[in-house]
Every structure is written in structure tokens, then in C-alpha cells.
Amino acid sequence: MTDHPTFPDVVRLTAAATAAAIAAGELSAVEATQAALDRIAKVDDTIHAFLHVDAEGALAAARSVDERRAAGEALGPLAGVPLALKDVLTARDMPTTCGSRILEGWHAPYDATVVSRLRAADVVVLGKVNMDEFAMGSSTENSAYGPTRNPWDTTRIPGGSSGGSAAAVAAFEAPLAIGTDTGGSIRQPAAVCGLVGVKPTYGGVSRYGLVAFSSSLDQAGPLARTVTDAALLHAAIAGHDPLDSTSVDVPVPPVVEAAGRRDVRGLRVGVVRELAGEGYDPGVEAAFAAAVEALTELGAEVVEVSCPHFQYALAAYYLIAPSECSSNLARFDAMRFGLRLGDDGQAGAEEVMSRTREAGFGPEVKRRVILGTYALSSGYYDAYYGQAQKVRTLISRDFAAAFERVDVLVSPTTPTPAFPLGSKVDDPVAMYLSDLCTIPSNLAGGPAMSLPAGLVDGLPVGIQIMAPPFADDRLYLVGGALEEALDARRGHPLVAEAPAL
């Protein structure tokens, strides 16, 4: 084993390189998994990405990969690669808390389809990672189990709600992670942690077993350190699922092939006029401009595009998402599963429900449930929720009109780099502005990617690429070419500048 990579080197390998080393016999799946577990043990007290580490289950899965490969069995392209799973997806052998006290210690009796497909692909699930409670937040500070920290600067947020997923990959605890994206919750953490994060087309990845926040917006997707790694993970989890009524029966776009093409000559790229200007950090705008310049140098045709109704996306989202949340979270009634308080034999059902929700839900969840219930109430439905859905239609029409002129749209992923922990917890509206650029794609259902664009004062920022529904491969075509160009400009991948922990 002396020729094998050492454990510190192993955790810095990409997912593709890890899989290739395992396939070639240069590294065992057990060695790759143990290296990840050792890294978690070393740094996670500082980062707090993981809520549950399943060391025994992960090593057993890795041993199975090694035994079947030794027996000559053909395995998938990610066999033996470790992964961190957002704690909003059910897994039968691990607790599912959604970052909430109301589900503390709850074990689901079934795997989410995404988890089933990961297991079928022989990906090694290391455990569950932290998140904003029920995926409501942009900083992972809303977790009932404490905040996660950004590996680039541990005084700052890792983004949210998939902050644990992003931090785990950025801290080299895992080469891959699964997040979920309702209004930017994969792309925003990816941007502020220097990663690639993708929200697939709505309906392209099964939502079965994904605990619902906003059913018409939620979508699981990959976080990784490279475009190729994200494509490999995307391909593993995507595809029609009869268990999910919102799953669309169409072929999975050729994302892995697109990621390797690296040729955007003649591609039409639209810069969204409305996603710039006031409120955007000058450093973010400079990094975005440099990335757009790189696309031009690669032979893409870059034009400015107006999407006039994007300015209303944030307001529409914060009516639609809380409305759906107030309906979905009604199931946590202390009667069926999860926390149950005040049941002394004398209290009625409503009192038990009230006590349980008071203790089990955090402030942000309560805020959104109240807002959503109000928006759906008699006399206000048409004025608020109904109007928001009309705006949603207008935003979808903006996208459709733009994609008649261009092949993809681009913008900054976030208006600012990662902000300090605690700086916005008392100002929800300021926190909501973190998703200003990402929300339109959720409302329209199209796919979008965040790609590292550079550093601003030592902190990563991202460029967002948006494509038409079910044209997810365009994200990887543009992302792969731009990643290669930006890495060549700086002489190394951005992740190479990540500080040691």
C-alpha cells in the first residue's frame, strides 16, 4: 500500500479522481472513507457541518464496494466515493431532523429516492449534515442544533439552507454533497464556499422522501468542487420516479458529456440587466465582469438581456414559499410523529399541539408559518397568494422571452460575499436579500448553477448560469469551459486557496 495516496492527500482529491483511483486499485473505498471520517473527526468540532456521522454504515458500504470490485463486478462511476447528505432527505439507517427540535431523534422507515439512487450507485453516505430548520434560511443559523461555519473564514456564514452540505465539501470532509434548493439554497452556499452547486430543473430529480418546505419550489441537487464532479452526481440522482407525482418522465440531459466538452464558441450568453447595480458589492460585480470577459474570450457571444419582472421575484417568493410551508408543516401536530409535549392525560389535542409547536419550531419557521397562513386566509388569498402566482407567471414569461434570444443567462450568484455570523439574524429582510439572484429560477422551475468566480477580500463569490427547463446540460457545457478558463487565469483551481483547518 506504500504507493497509495496518503490520507491527507486523499481528502483533497476530486470525486472523479477518487473514483478513478479506486477503480484502478490505487486506493480502496475503505481507505477513501476512513480518510473522510478522519478529516471529520479533525475539523468538524470547528465547522459543525455534520449532525450525524454513520461511520459504521459508511465503512460497511465501502467494504462492499471493495469486495465486489475484487470479484470483478462492474460498478458505477462514483463507486466508493464518500458523500455528505443534507438532513432533509430521509434515510432508513440514520435520523432525519430537518435541523428542527420537532423531529429530534426521528428515524424514517424508508429511503428517499435520491438516497436509494446514491446507494444503487455505490456512493458511500458518511452521514447527515446541518441545515436551516426545514430549509428556511440563508445562513444555517436557523438550525436548532447550532450554526455551521464557513471553512474560508470561520467567523462567517456558509450560506443556507444547505450550509452544512457546502461546508462539508469546502472543508474537505467529503468530495460530494447533496443539498436542496427552494430559493437558492444550493447555489448561494456554493457561491460563498467556493464550490459548484446545481439546482436541476424542477421535476428532474425525485422529491420522494425530501421533507417538504415549499412543494412547488424544492429541488435536490449536487454540491462539488468541480463541474465534472457535480455532473457525475447529478447523473446518479436524476431521472423519472413514479413515487413522485411532480417527477417528469423525460430523458436525463447528457450532463457528464457536456461537462467534458469545454467549447462555447458561438454560444449566446445573456447578462441579466436587473441582477446588478444597487446593493451589489463592487468586488462581486468585478469578479462577475471578469468571468463574463472570459466567456467572450472563449468565443461566446455576450449580450445584455432585460427580464423586467425579476424585480418582483423576491416579494412573490416570500408569499408563495411561506404559504406552501404553512400547509406542509401542518403535519407536525404532535399526533403522528416527532416531538410530543404536554400530554399529561388532561390536556386536549389542541393544547398538546400548541405546546409541541411552541417548543419544537424555531423563530424563523414560526414567522413563515404565520405569514403563509395569513396570505392563504379568507379575504386575503387573492390579494396576496393569487397575485404572487401571477407574478410567477410573468417571471416565467421573462425567461421564455430571454431564451428566444440567448442559450443561457448569467448573473452574480449572490450580491455579497459571506457575511459575519450573527450580523443579520435580527433583520430577516436583510437575510432574505441573499437570495435576490437565485429565486427567479426556482419560481420558473428552470435549472441553474453557481460556479466559483473568484475571491473578494479573500472570500469566494460565484457566477450563476441559468438555462431553459430540461436543458441542464447547457449549465455544464458553459460551467466546464468557464471553470477551465478561470483556473488557467489564476494558475490553479480556486479551492487550492482554501485555508488549512
Short mmCIF file of C-alpha atoms in Angstrom, two decimals:
data_model
loop_
_atom_site.label_atom_id
_atom_site.label_comp_id
_atom_site.label_asym_id
_atom_site.label_seq_id
_atom_site.Cartn_x
_atom_site.Cartn_y
_atom_site.Cartn_z
CA MET A 1 0.00 0.00 0.00
CA THR A 2 3.03 2.31 0.03
CA ASP A 3 2.22 3.69 -3.43
CA HIS A 4 -1.29 4.71 -2.41
CA PRO A 5 -2.10 8.35 -1.67
CA THR A 6 -1.74 9.31 1.98
CA PHE A 7 -4.93 10.10 3.90
CA PRO A 8 -4.34 13.89 3.95
CA ASP A 9 -3.92 13.77 0.15
CA VAL A 10 -6.99 11.57 -0.34
CA VAL A 11 -9.45 14.08 1.09
CA ARG A 12 -8.26 16.72 -1.39
CA LEU A 13 -8.88 14.52 -4.42
CA THR A 14 -11.87 15.34 -6.58
CA ALA A 15 -14.70 12.83 -6.68
CA ALA A 16 -13.71 11.82 -10.21
CA ALA A 17 -10.08 11.31 -9.18
CA THR A 18 -11.12 9.35 -6.08
CA ALA A 19 -13.34 7.08 -8.17
CA ALA A 20 -10.59 6.60 -10.76
CA ALA A 21 -8.03 5.69 -8.08
CA ILE A 22 -10.44 3.16 -6.56
CA ALA A 23 -11.22 1.66 -9.97
CA ALA A 24 -7.51 1.36 -10.76
CA GLY A 25 -6.71 -0.31 -7.44
CA GLU A 26 -4.53 2.59 -6.34
CA LEU A 27 -6.89 3.34 -3.44
CA SER A 28 -9.55 1.29 -1.71
CA ALA A 29 -13.04 2.56 -0.94
CA VAL A 30 -12.36 1.81 2.73
CA GLU A 31 -9.23 3.99 2.64
CA ALA A 32 -11.15 6.84 0.98
CA THR A 33 -13.98 6.56 3.51
CA GLN A 34 -11.63 6.33 6.50
CA ALA A 35 -9.75 9.40 5.27
CA ALA A 36 -13.02 11.33 5.17
CA LEU A 37 -14.02 10.11 8.64
CA ASP A 38 -10.61 11.09 10.00
CA ARG A 39 -10.99 14.55 8.47
CA ILE A 40 -14.44 14.94 10.02
CA ALA A 41 -13.03 13.96 13.41
CA LYS A 42 -10.25 16.52 13.00
CA VAL A 43 -12.15 19.61 11.84
CA ASP A 44 -15.88 19.22 12.45
CA ASP A 45 -15.77 20.47 16.04
CA THR A 46 -14.84 23.80 14.43
CA ILE A 47 -17.00 23.66 11.28
CA HIS A 48 -20.06 21.83 12.69
CA ALA A 49 -21.18 20.59 9.29
CA PHE A 50 -22.34 17.15 10.45
CA LEU A 51 -25.34 16.40 12.66
CA HIS A 52 -24.89 12.63 12.45
CA VAL A 53 -21.86 10.60 11.30
CA ASP A 54 -22.60 6.99 10.36
CA ALA A 55 -19.04 5.67 10.48
CA GLU A 56 -20.08 2.03 10.81
CA GLY A 57 -22.55 2.17 7.92
CA ALA A 58 -20.14 4.12 5.71
CA LEU A 59 -17.28 1.67 6.24
CA ALA A 60 -19.59 -1.29 5.63
CA ALA A 61 -20.72 0.25 2.32
CA ALA A 62 -17.09 0.91 1.37
CA ARG A 63 -16.08 -2.68 2.18
CA SER A 64 -18.91 -3.91 -0.04
CA VAL A 65 -17.55 -1.82 -2.92
CA ASP A 66 -14.04 -3.20 -2.46
CA GLU A 67 -15.27 -6.81 -2.22
CA ARG A 68 -17.45 -6.56 -5.34
CA ARG A 69 -14.73 -4.82 -7.33
CA ALA A 70 -12.25 -7.55 -6.31
CA ALA A 71 -14.79 -10.11 -7.52
CA GLY A 72 -14.80 -8.44 -10.93
CA GLU A 73 -18.22 -6.83 -10.68
CA ALA A 74 -18.77 -3.75 -12.88
CA LEU A 75 -19.52 -0.74 -10.69
CA GLY A 76 -20.68 2.80 -11.36
CA PRO A 77 -18.54 5.88 -11.98
CA LEU A 78 -18.86 7.09 -8.37
CA ALA A 79 -18.47 3.72 -6.61
CA GLY A 80 -16.73 4.14 -3.27
CA VAL A 81 -16.80 7.95 -3.27
CA PRO A 82 -17.85 9.48 0.10
CA LEU A 83 -20.77 11.94 0.28
CA ALA A 84 -22.46 14.20 2.85
CA LEU A 85 -26.28 14.14 2.84
CA LYS A 86 -28.44 17.12 3.79
CA ASP A 87 -30.64 16.22 6.76
CA VAL A 88 -33.87 16.94 4.89
CA LEU A 89 -33.74 13.67 2.93
CA THR A 90 -34.91 10.51 4.66
CA ALA A 91 -32.58 7.56 5.16
CA ARG A 92 -33.77 4.44 6.94
CA ASP A 93 -30.49 3.89 8.83
CA MET A 94 -30.00 7.47 10.08
CA PRO A 95 -32.08 10.05 11.96
CA THR A 96 -33.82 12.77 9.94
CA THR A 97 -34.26 16.01 11.89
CA CYS A 98 -34.51 18.75 9.21
CA GLY A 99 -32.48 20.86 11.65
CA SER A 100 -35.51 21.03 13.97
CA ARG A 101 -36.22 20.02 17.56
CA ILE A 102 -39.67 18.86 16.50
CA LEU A 103 -38.07 15.90 14.66
CA GLU A 104 -35.18 15.29 17.06
CA GLY A 105 -34.32 11.58 17.04
CA TRP A 106 -36.90 10.64 14.39
CA HIS A 107 -35.98 7.76 12.10
CA ALA A 108 -37.77 7.43 8.77
CA PRO A 109 -38.89 3.92 7.79
CA TYR A 110 -37.78 4.40 4.16
CA ASP A 111 -35.08 5.92 1.97
CA ALA A 112 -35.71 8.98 -0.16
CA THR A 113 -35.40 8.13 -3.86
CA VAL A 114 -32.25 10.27 -4.04
CA VAL A 115 -30.75 8.15 -1.24
CA SER A 116 -31.84 4.92 -2.93
CA ARG A 117 -30.13 6.05 -6.13
CA LEU A 118 -26.96 7.01 -4.26
CA ARG A 119 -26.86 3.55 -2.70
CA ALA A 120 -27.51 1.93 -6.09
CA ALA A 121 -24.56 3.93 -7.47
CA ASP A 122 -22.39 2.63 -4.58
CA VAL A 123 -21.78 6.15 -3.27
CA VAL A 124 -20.75 5.99 0.40
CA VAL A 125 -23.01 8.14 2.58
CA LEU A 126 -20.95 9.44 5.51
CA GLY A 127 -23.87 10.92 7.43
CA LYS A 128 -26.31 13.81 7.67
CA VAL A 129 -25.29 17.46 7.58
CA ASN A 130 -26.65 20.62 9.14
CA MET A 131 -29.21 22.97 7.61
CA ASP A 132 -31.52 25.85 8.41
CA GLU A 133 -34.60 24.43 10.12
CA PHE A 134 -36.89 22.89 7.48
CA ALA A 135 -34.65 24.58 4.86
CA MET A 136 -35.83 28.07 5.87
CA GLY A 137 -32.86 30.42 5.87
CA SER A 138 -29.77 31.66 4.05
CA SER A 139 -27.09 31.20 6.69
CA THR A 140 -27.63 27.86 8.54
CA GLU A 141 -28.00 29.95 11.70
CA ASN A 142 -31.63 28.81 11.96
CA SER A 143 -30.65 25.23 12.79
CA ALA A 144 -31.89 24.09 16.20
CA TYR A 145 -28.52 22.37 16.61
CA GLY A 146 -26.32 25.44 16.21
CA PRO A 147 -24.76 27.22 13.24
CA THR A 148 -22.29 25.81 10.74
CA ARG A 149 -19.17 27.86 9.97
CA ASN A 150 -17.62 28.78 6.65
CA PRO A 151 -14.27 26.96 6.18
CA TRP A 152 -12.85 30.01 4.37
CA ASP A 153 -13.46 32.18 7.46
CA THR A 154 -14.99 30.50 10.50
CA THR A 155 -16.44 33.80 11.73
CA ARG A 156 -18.73 33.88 8.69
CA ILE A 157 -21.78 32.01 7.44
CA PRO A 158 -21.51 29.10 4.96
CA GLY A 159 -24.76 30.10 3.28
CA GLY A 160 -28.05 28.31 3.64
CA SER A 161 -30.14 26.42 3.88
CA SER A 162 -27.64 23.81 2.60
CA GLY A 163 -24.79 25.33 4.61
CA GLY A 164 -23.78 22.00 6.14
CA SER A 165 -23.54 20.41 2.70
CA ALA A 166 -21.38 23.25 1.35
CA ALA A 167 -19.16 23.47 4.42
CA ALA A 168 -18.51 19.71 4.42
CA VAL A 169 -17.22 19.82 0.83
CA ALA A 170 -15.27 23.08 1.30
CA ALA A 171 -13.63 21.72 4.48
CA PHE A 172 -12.56 18.54 2.61
CA GLU A 173 -14.75 16.36 4.82
CA ALA A 174 -16.37 14.91 1.68
CA PRO A 175 -15.78 15.40 -2.05
CA LEU A 176 -19.53 15.47 -2.73
CA ALA A 177 -22.72 16.56 -1.01
CA ILE A 178 -26.43 16.64 -1.67
CA GLY A 179 -28.29 19.87 -0.93
CA THR A 180 -31.77 21.15 -1.68
CA ASP A 181 -32.71 24.41 -3.35
CA THR A 182 -36.02 26.20 -2.76
CA GLY A 183 -34.93 29.78 -3.40
CA GLY A 184 -31.18 29.40 -3.87
CA SER A 185 -30.23 27.04 -1.05
CA ILE A 186 -27.71 25.07 -3.12
CA ARG A 187 -26.32 27.90 -5.23
CA GLN A 188 -25.90 30.55 -2.52
CA PRO A 189 -23.91 28.25 -0.17
CA ALA A 190 -21.86 27.04 -3.15
CA ALA A 191 -21.01 30.64 -4.05
CA VAL A 192 -19.88 31.71 -0.58
CA CYS A 193 -17.92 28.47 -0.01
CA GLY A 194 -16.15 28.43 -3.40
CA LEU A 195 -17.96 25.38 -4.83
CA VAL A 196 -20.02 24.26 -7.81
CA GLY A 197 -23.69 23.93 -6.88
CA VAL A 198 -26.56 22.99 -9.18
CA LYS A 199 -30.33 23.29 -8.92
CA PRO A 200 -31.65 20.85 -11.54
CA THR A 201 -34.83 21.51 -13.49
CA TYR A 202 -37.86 21.12 -11.22
CA GLY A 203 -39.12 17.57 -11.69
CA GLY A 204 -35.75 16.33 -12.93
CA VAL A 205 -34.73 14.83 -9.56
CA SER A 206 -37.24 12.98 -7.39
CA ARG A 207 -38.67 14.73 -4.34
CA TYR A 208 -39.91 11.47 -2.79
CA GLY A 209 -38.51 11.39 0.75
CA LEU A 210 -37.49 15.06 0.65
CA VAL A 211 -39.29 16.61 3.64
CA ALA A 212 -41.30 19.40 2.03
CA PHE A 213 -40.86 23.11 2.73
CA SER A 214 -42.40 24.55 -0.45
CA SER A 215 -43.55 21.73 -2.71
CA SER A 216 -43.63 23.69 -5.98
CA LEU A 217 -40.09 25.02 -5.45
CA ASP A 218 -37.99 22.39 -3.58
CA GLN A 219 -35.40 20.51 -5.65
CA ALA A 220 -32.44 18.34 -4.59
CA GLY A 221 -29.10 18.70 -6.37
CA PRO A 222 -25.31 18.33 -6.18
CA LEU A 223 -22.55 20.32 -4.49
CA ALA A 224 -18.97 19.56 -5.51
CA ARG A 225 -15.54 21.11 -6.01
CA THR A 226 -15.57 20.77 -9.82
CA VAL A 227 -18.10 20.87 -12.65
CA THR A 228 -17.29 17.28 -13.64
CA ASP A 229 -17.89 16.04 -10.09
CA ALA A 230 -21.23 17.87 -9.96
CA ALA A 231 -22.20 16.33 -13.32
CA LEU A 232 -21.38 12.80 -12.16
CA LEU A 233 -23.51 13.25 -9.04
CA HIS A 234 -26.33 14.92 -10.98
CA ALA A 235 -26.45 11.97 -13.39
CA ALA A 236 -26.55 9.49 -10.49
CA ILE A 237 -29.60 11.01 -8.79
CA ALA A 238 -31.65 12.30 -11.75
CA GLY A 239 -34.43 10.58 -13.66
CA HIS A 240 -38.14 9.87 -13.53
CA ASP A 241 -39.61 8.43 -10.33
CA PRO A 242 -43.18 7.06 -10.25
CA LEU A 243 -43.22 7.63 -6.48
CA ASP A 244 -43.11 11.41 -7.04
CA SER A 245 -46.11 12.96 -8.77
CA THR A 246 -44.03 16.02 -9.72
CA SER A 247 -41.29 13.93 -11.38
CA VAL A 248 -41.19 14.42 -15.15
CA ASP A 249 -40.71 11.43 -17.43
CA VAL A 250 -38.09 12.79 -19.81
CA PRO A 251 -34.53 11.59 -20.56
CA VAL A 252 -31.82 12.82 -18.20
CA PRO A 253 -29.85 15.54 -20.03
CA PRO A 254 -26.29 14.45 -21.01
CA VAL A 255 -24.66 16.44 -18.23
CA VAL A 256 -21.44 14.42 -17.91
CA GLU A 257 -20.75 14.61 -21.64
CA ALA A 258 -21.49 18.35 -21.64
CA ALA A 259 -19.11 18.97 -18.73
CA GLY A 260 -16.24 17.49 -20.72
CA ARG A 261 -16.91 19.34 -23.96
CA ARG A 262 -15.34 22.68 -22.88
CA ASP A 263 -16.31 24.51 -26.10
CA VAL A 264 -18.67 27.50 -26.04
CA ARG A 265 -17.79 29.07 -29.40
CA GLY A 266 -20.90 30.62 -30.89
CA LEU A 267 -22.97 30.12 -27.73
CA ARG A 268 -25.25 33.06 -26.94
CA VAL A 269 -24.92 34.29 -23.34
CA GLY A 270 -27.30 36.87 -21.85
CA VAL A 271 -26.28 39.11 -18.93
CA VAL A 272 -29.41 39.92 -16.90
CA ARG A 273 -29.65 43.69 -16.55
CA GLU A 274 -31.89 43.57 -13.46
CA LEU A 275 -29.46 41.42 -11.43
CA ALA A 276 -26.84 44.12 -10.89
CA GLY A 277 -26.44 47.63 -9.53
CA GLU A 278 -27.55 48.96 -6.17
CA GLY A 279 -26.91 46.56 -3.29
CA TYR A 280 -24.24 44.54 -5.11
CA ASP A 281 -20.74 44.50 -3.63
CA PRO A 282 -18.26 46.14 -6.07
CA GLY A 283 -15.95 43.15 -5.68
CA VAL A 284 -18.74 40.77 -6.63
CA GLU A 285 -19.51 42.83 -9.73
CA ALA A 286 -15.82 42.92 -10.69
CA ALA A 287 -15.45 39.14 -10.34
CA PHE A 288 -18.62 38.65 -12.37
CA ALA A 289 -17.39 41.01 -15.11
CA ALA A 290 -14.08 39.13 -15.29
CA ALA A 291 -15.93 35.83 -15.69
CA VAL A 292 -18.11 37.28 -18.47
CA GLU A 293 -14.96 38.58 -20.17
CA ALA A 294 -13.54 35.05 -20.02
CA LEU A 295 -16.65 33.73 -21.78
CA THR A 296 -16.18 36.32 -24.52
CA GLU A 297 -12.54 35.26 -24.93
CA LEU A 298 -13.72 31.64 -25.26
CA GLY A 299 -15.81 32.64 -28.27
CA ALA A 300 -19.24 33.06 -26.69
CA GLU A 301 -21.48 35.87 -27.93
CA VAL A 302 -22.40 38.00 -24.89
CA VAL A 303 -25.37 40.39 -24.91
CA GLU A 304 -27.38 42.21 -22.26
CA VAL A 305 -30.91 40.91 -21.65
CA SER A 306 -33.76 42.53 -19.72
CA CYS A 307 -36.06 40.43 -17.54
CA PRO A 308 -38.26 43.23 -16.15
CA HIS A 309 -40.34 41.16 -13.72
CA PHE A 310 -37.31 39.72 -11.90
CA GLN A 311 -37.51 42.75 -9.61
CA TYR A 312 -40.71 41.30 -8.13
CA ALA A 313 -39.33 37.79 -7.64
CA LEU A 314 -38.27 38.23 -4.01
CA ALA A 315 -41.68 39.56 -2.96
CA ALA A 316 -43.54 36.84 -4.85
CA TYR A 317 -41.32 34.12 -3.39
CA TYR A 318 -41.89 35.28 0.18
CA LEU A 319 -45.62 34.87 -0.31
CA ILE A 320 -45.60 31.59 -2.24
CA ALA A 321 -42.99 29.73 -0.18
CA PRO A 322 -44.45 30.61 3.28
CA SER A 323 -47.95 29.77 2.04
CA GLU A 324 -46.86 26.31 0.94
CA CYS A 325 -44.80 25.93 4.12
CA SER A 326 -47.80 26.69 6.34
CA SER A 327 -49.69 23.88 4.61
CA ASN A 328 -46.80 21.37 4.62
CA LEU A 329 -45.80 21.90 8.24
CA ALA A 330 -49.36 21.36 9.49
CA ARG A 331 -48.45 17.66 9.59
CA PHE A 332 -46.24 18.28 12.63
CA ASP A 333 -49.17 18.17 15.02
CA ALA A 334 -47.72 16.05 17.88
CA MET A 335 -50.10 13.26 16.93
CA ARG A 336 -48.34 11.31 14.18
CA PHE A 337 -44.57 11.58 14.61
CA GLY A 338 -41.86 13.70 16.18
CA LEU A 339 -41.95 15.68 19.40
CA ARG A 340 -44.98 15.48 21.73
CA LEU A 341 -45.23 17.74 24.77
CA GLY A 342 -47.93 18.45 27.36
CA ASP A 343 -49.74 15.14 27.03
CA ASP A 344 -50.50 14.69 30.73
CA GLY A 345 -53.79 12.90 30.24
CA GLN A 346 -55.73 16.08 30.95
CA ALA A 347 -54.74 18.40 28.09
CA GLY A 348 -56.77 18.35 24.89
CA ALA A 349 -55.37 17.78 21.41
CA GLU A 350 -55.16 21.50 20.60
CA GLU A 351 -53.22 22.25 23.77
CA VAL A 352 -50.76 19.41 23.17
CA MET A 353 -50.33 20.59 19.57
CA SER A 354 -49.77 24.19 20.69
CA ARG A 355 -47.19 23.28 23.34
CA THR A 356 -45.34 20.98 20.97
CA ARG A 357 -45.14 23.52 18.17
CA GLU A 358 -44.13 26.30 20.56
CA ALA A 359 -41.18 24.23 21.81
CA GLY A 360 -40.39 22.38 18.58
CA PHE A 361 -40.37 25.12 15.93
CA GLY A 362 -37.77 27.89 15.85
CA PRO A 363 -38.45 31.61 15.29
CA GLU A 364 -37.96 31.64 11.50
CA VAL A 365 -40.25 28.66 10.95
CA LYS A 366 -42.94 30.27 13.12
CA ARG A 367 -42.52 33.56 11.22
CA ARG A 368 -43.05 31.88 7.85
CA VAL A 369 -45.94 29.70 9.00
CA ILE A 370 -47.75 32.78 10.35
CA LEU A 371 -47.04 34.77 7.18
CA GLY A 372 -48.18 31.92 4.94
CA THR A 373 -51.32 31.21 6.94
CA TYR A 374 -52.26 34.90 6.73
CA ALA A 375 -51.62 35.00 2.97
CA LEU A 376 -53.89 31.99 2.45
CA SER A 377 -56.66 33.15 4.77
CA SER A 378 -60.15 34.01 3.59
CA GLY A 379 -60.27 37.51 2.15
CA TYR A 380 -56.50 37.72 1.56
CA TYR A 381 -55.83 34.73 -0.72
CA ASP A 382 -56.46 36.61 -3.97
CA ALA A 383 -54.75 39.78 -2.78
CA TYR A 384 -51.51 38.05 -1.75
CA TYR A 385 -51.02 34.41 -2.81
CA GLY A 386 -53.04 34.79 -6.01
CA GLN A 387 -51.14 37.93 -7.04
CA ALA A 388 -47.81 36.27 -6.27
CA GLN A 389 -48.67 33.39 -8.57
CA LYS A 390 -49.47 35.87 -11.35
CA VAL A 391 -46.03 37.43 -10.87
CA ARG A 392 -44.56 33.94 -11.06
CA THR A 393 -46.15 33.52 -14.48
CA LEU A 394 -44.69 36.84 -15.63
CA ILE A 395 -41.23 35.76 -14.48
CA SER A 396 -41.58 32.51 -16.43
CA ARG A 397 -42.51 34.57 -19.50
CA ASP A 398 -39.42 36.75 -18.98
CA PHE A 399 -37.27 33.60 -19.06
CA ALA A 400 -39.05 32.29 -22.16
CA ALA A 401 -38.55 35.57 -24.00
CA ALA A 402 -34.89 35.74 -22.97
CA PHE A 403 -34.20 32.18 -24.13
CA GLU A 404 -35.52 33.03 -27.57
CA ARG A 405 -32.53 35.39 -27.85
CA VAL A 406 -29.84 33.52 -25.92
CA ASP A 407 -28.85 29.97 -24.91
CA VAL A 408 -28.06 30.73 -21.25
CA LEU A 409 -28.38 33.64 -18.85
CA VAL A 410 -25.72 34.71 -16.34
CA SER A 411 -25.62 36.88 -13.21
CA PRO A 412 -23.78 37.06 -9.91
CA THR A 413 -24.97 34.25 -7.62
CA THR A 414 -25.15 36.45 -4.54
CA PRO A 415 -24.99 40.24 -4.08
CA THR A 416 -22.23 39.96 -1.45
CA PRO A 417 -19.64 37.51 -0.13
CA ALA A 418 -20.35 35.58 3.09
CA PHE A 419 -21.41 37.89 5.92
CA PRO A 420 -20.37 37.52 9.58
CA LEU A 421 -22.27 35.09 11.78
CA GLY A 422 -24.95 36.89 13.77
CA SER A 423 -24.90 40.05 11.64
CA LYS A 424 -28.37 39.54 10.11
CA VAL A 425 -30.22 37.23 12.50
CA ASP A 426 -32.31 40.13 13.81
CA ASP A 427 -33.08 41.51 10.35
CA PRO A 428 -34.99 38.88 8.34
CA VAL A 429 -35.47 41.12 5.31
CA ALA A 430 -31.72 41.73 5.01
CA MET A 431 -31.21 37.97 5.23
CA TYR A 432 -33.82 37.36 2.51
CA LEU A 433 -31.88 39.63 0.11
CA SER A 434 -29.13 36.98 -0.04
CA ASP A 435 -31.37 35.08 -2.49
CA LEU A 436 -32.09 38.04 -4.77
CA CYS A 437 -30.37 36.49 -7.81
CA THR A 438 -31.31 32.86 -7.27
CA ILE A 439 -35.07 32.99 -6.66
CA PRO A 440 -36.21 33.62 -10.28
CA SER A 441 -35.03 30.17 -11.44
CA ASN A 442 -36.97 28.48 -8.63
CA LEU A 443 -40.16 30.35 -9.49
CA ALA A 444 -39.83 29.41 -13.17
CA GLY A 445 -38.59 25.85 -12.50
CA GLY A 446 -35.52 26.08 -14.73
CA PRO A 447 -32.04 24.74 -13.92
CA ALA A 448 -29.23 26.94 -12.59
CA MET A 449 -25.62 26.54 -11.49
CA SER A 450 -23.27 28.54 -9.30
CA LEU A 451 -19.60 28.37 -10.30
CA PRO A 452 -16.68 29.93 -8.39
CA ALA A 453 -15.88 33.30 -9.99
CA GLY A 454 -13.04 34.43 -7.74
CA LEU A 455 -12.25 35.92 -4.34
CA VAL A 456 -13.33 39.23 -2.81
CA ASP A 457 -11.21 40.16 0.21
CA GLY A 458 -10.22 36.51 0.50
CA LEU A 459 -13.80 35.22 0.34
CA PRO A 460 -15.29 33.22 -2.57
CA VAL A 461 -18.04 34.59 -4.80
CA GLY A 462 -19.89 32.91 -7.65
CA ILE A 463 -21.26 33.41 -11.13
CA GLN A 464 -24.73 31.97 -11.78
CA ILE A 465 -25.60 30.25 -15.07
CA MET A 466 -29.30 29.73 -15.91
CA ALA A 467 -30.76 27.56 -18.69
CA PRO A 468 -34.21 26.64 -20.02
CA PRO A 469 -36.12 23.76 -18.37
CA PHE A 470 -34.57 20.34 -19.10
CA ALA A 471 -31.54 21.97 -20.76
CA ASP A 472 -29.44 21.23 -17.66
CA ASP A 473 -26.59 20.11 -19.93
CA ARG A 474 -26.09 23.73 -21.03
CA LEU A 475 -25.10 24.61 -17.46
CA TYR A 476 -22.35 22.02 -17.56
CA LEU A 477 -21.21 22.97 -21.05
CA VAL A 478 -20.74 26.62 -20.03
CA GLY A 479 -19.60 25.77 -16.50
CA GLY A 480 -16.93 23.32 -17.67
CA ALA A 481 -15.47 25.74 -20.20
CA LEU A 482 -15.54 28.70 -17.81
CA GLU A 483 -14.08 26.71 -14.93
CA GLU A 484 -11.13 25.67 -17.10
CA ALA A 485 -10.57 29.25 -18.29
CA LEU A 486 -10.74 30.79 -14.81
CA ASP A 487 -8.46 28.10 -13.35
CA ALA A 488 -5.96 28.79 -16.14
CA ARG A 489 -6.06 32.53 -15.42
CA ARG A 490 -5.22 32.08 -11.75
CA GLY A 491 -2.88 29.14 -12.38
CA HIS A 492 -4.81 26.74 -10.14
CA PRO A 493 -8.36 25.87 -9.06
CA LEU A 494 -9.89 28.32 -6.59
CA VAL A 495 -10.23 25.56 -4.00
CA ALA A 496 -6.42 25.36 -3.83
CA GLU A 497 -6.52 28.70 -1.99
CA ALA A 498 -8.84 27.39 0.74
CA PRO A 499 -7.22 27.88 4.13
CA ALA A 500 -5.99 24.87 6.08
CA LEU A 501 -8.04 23.98 9.14
#
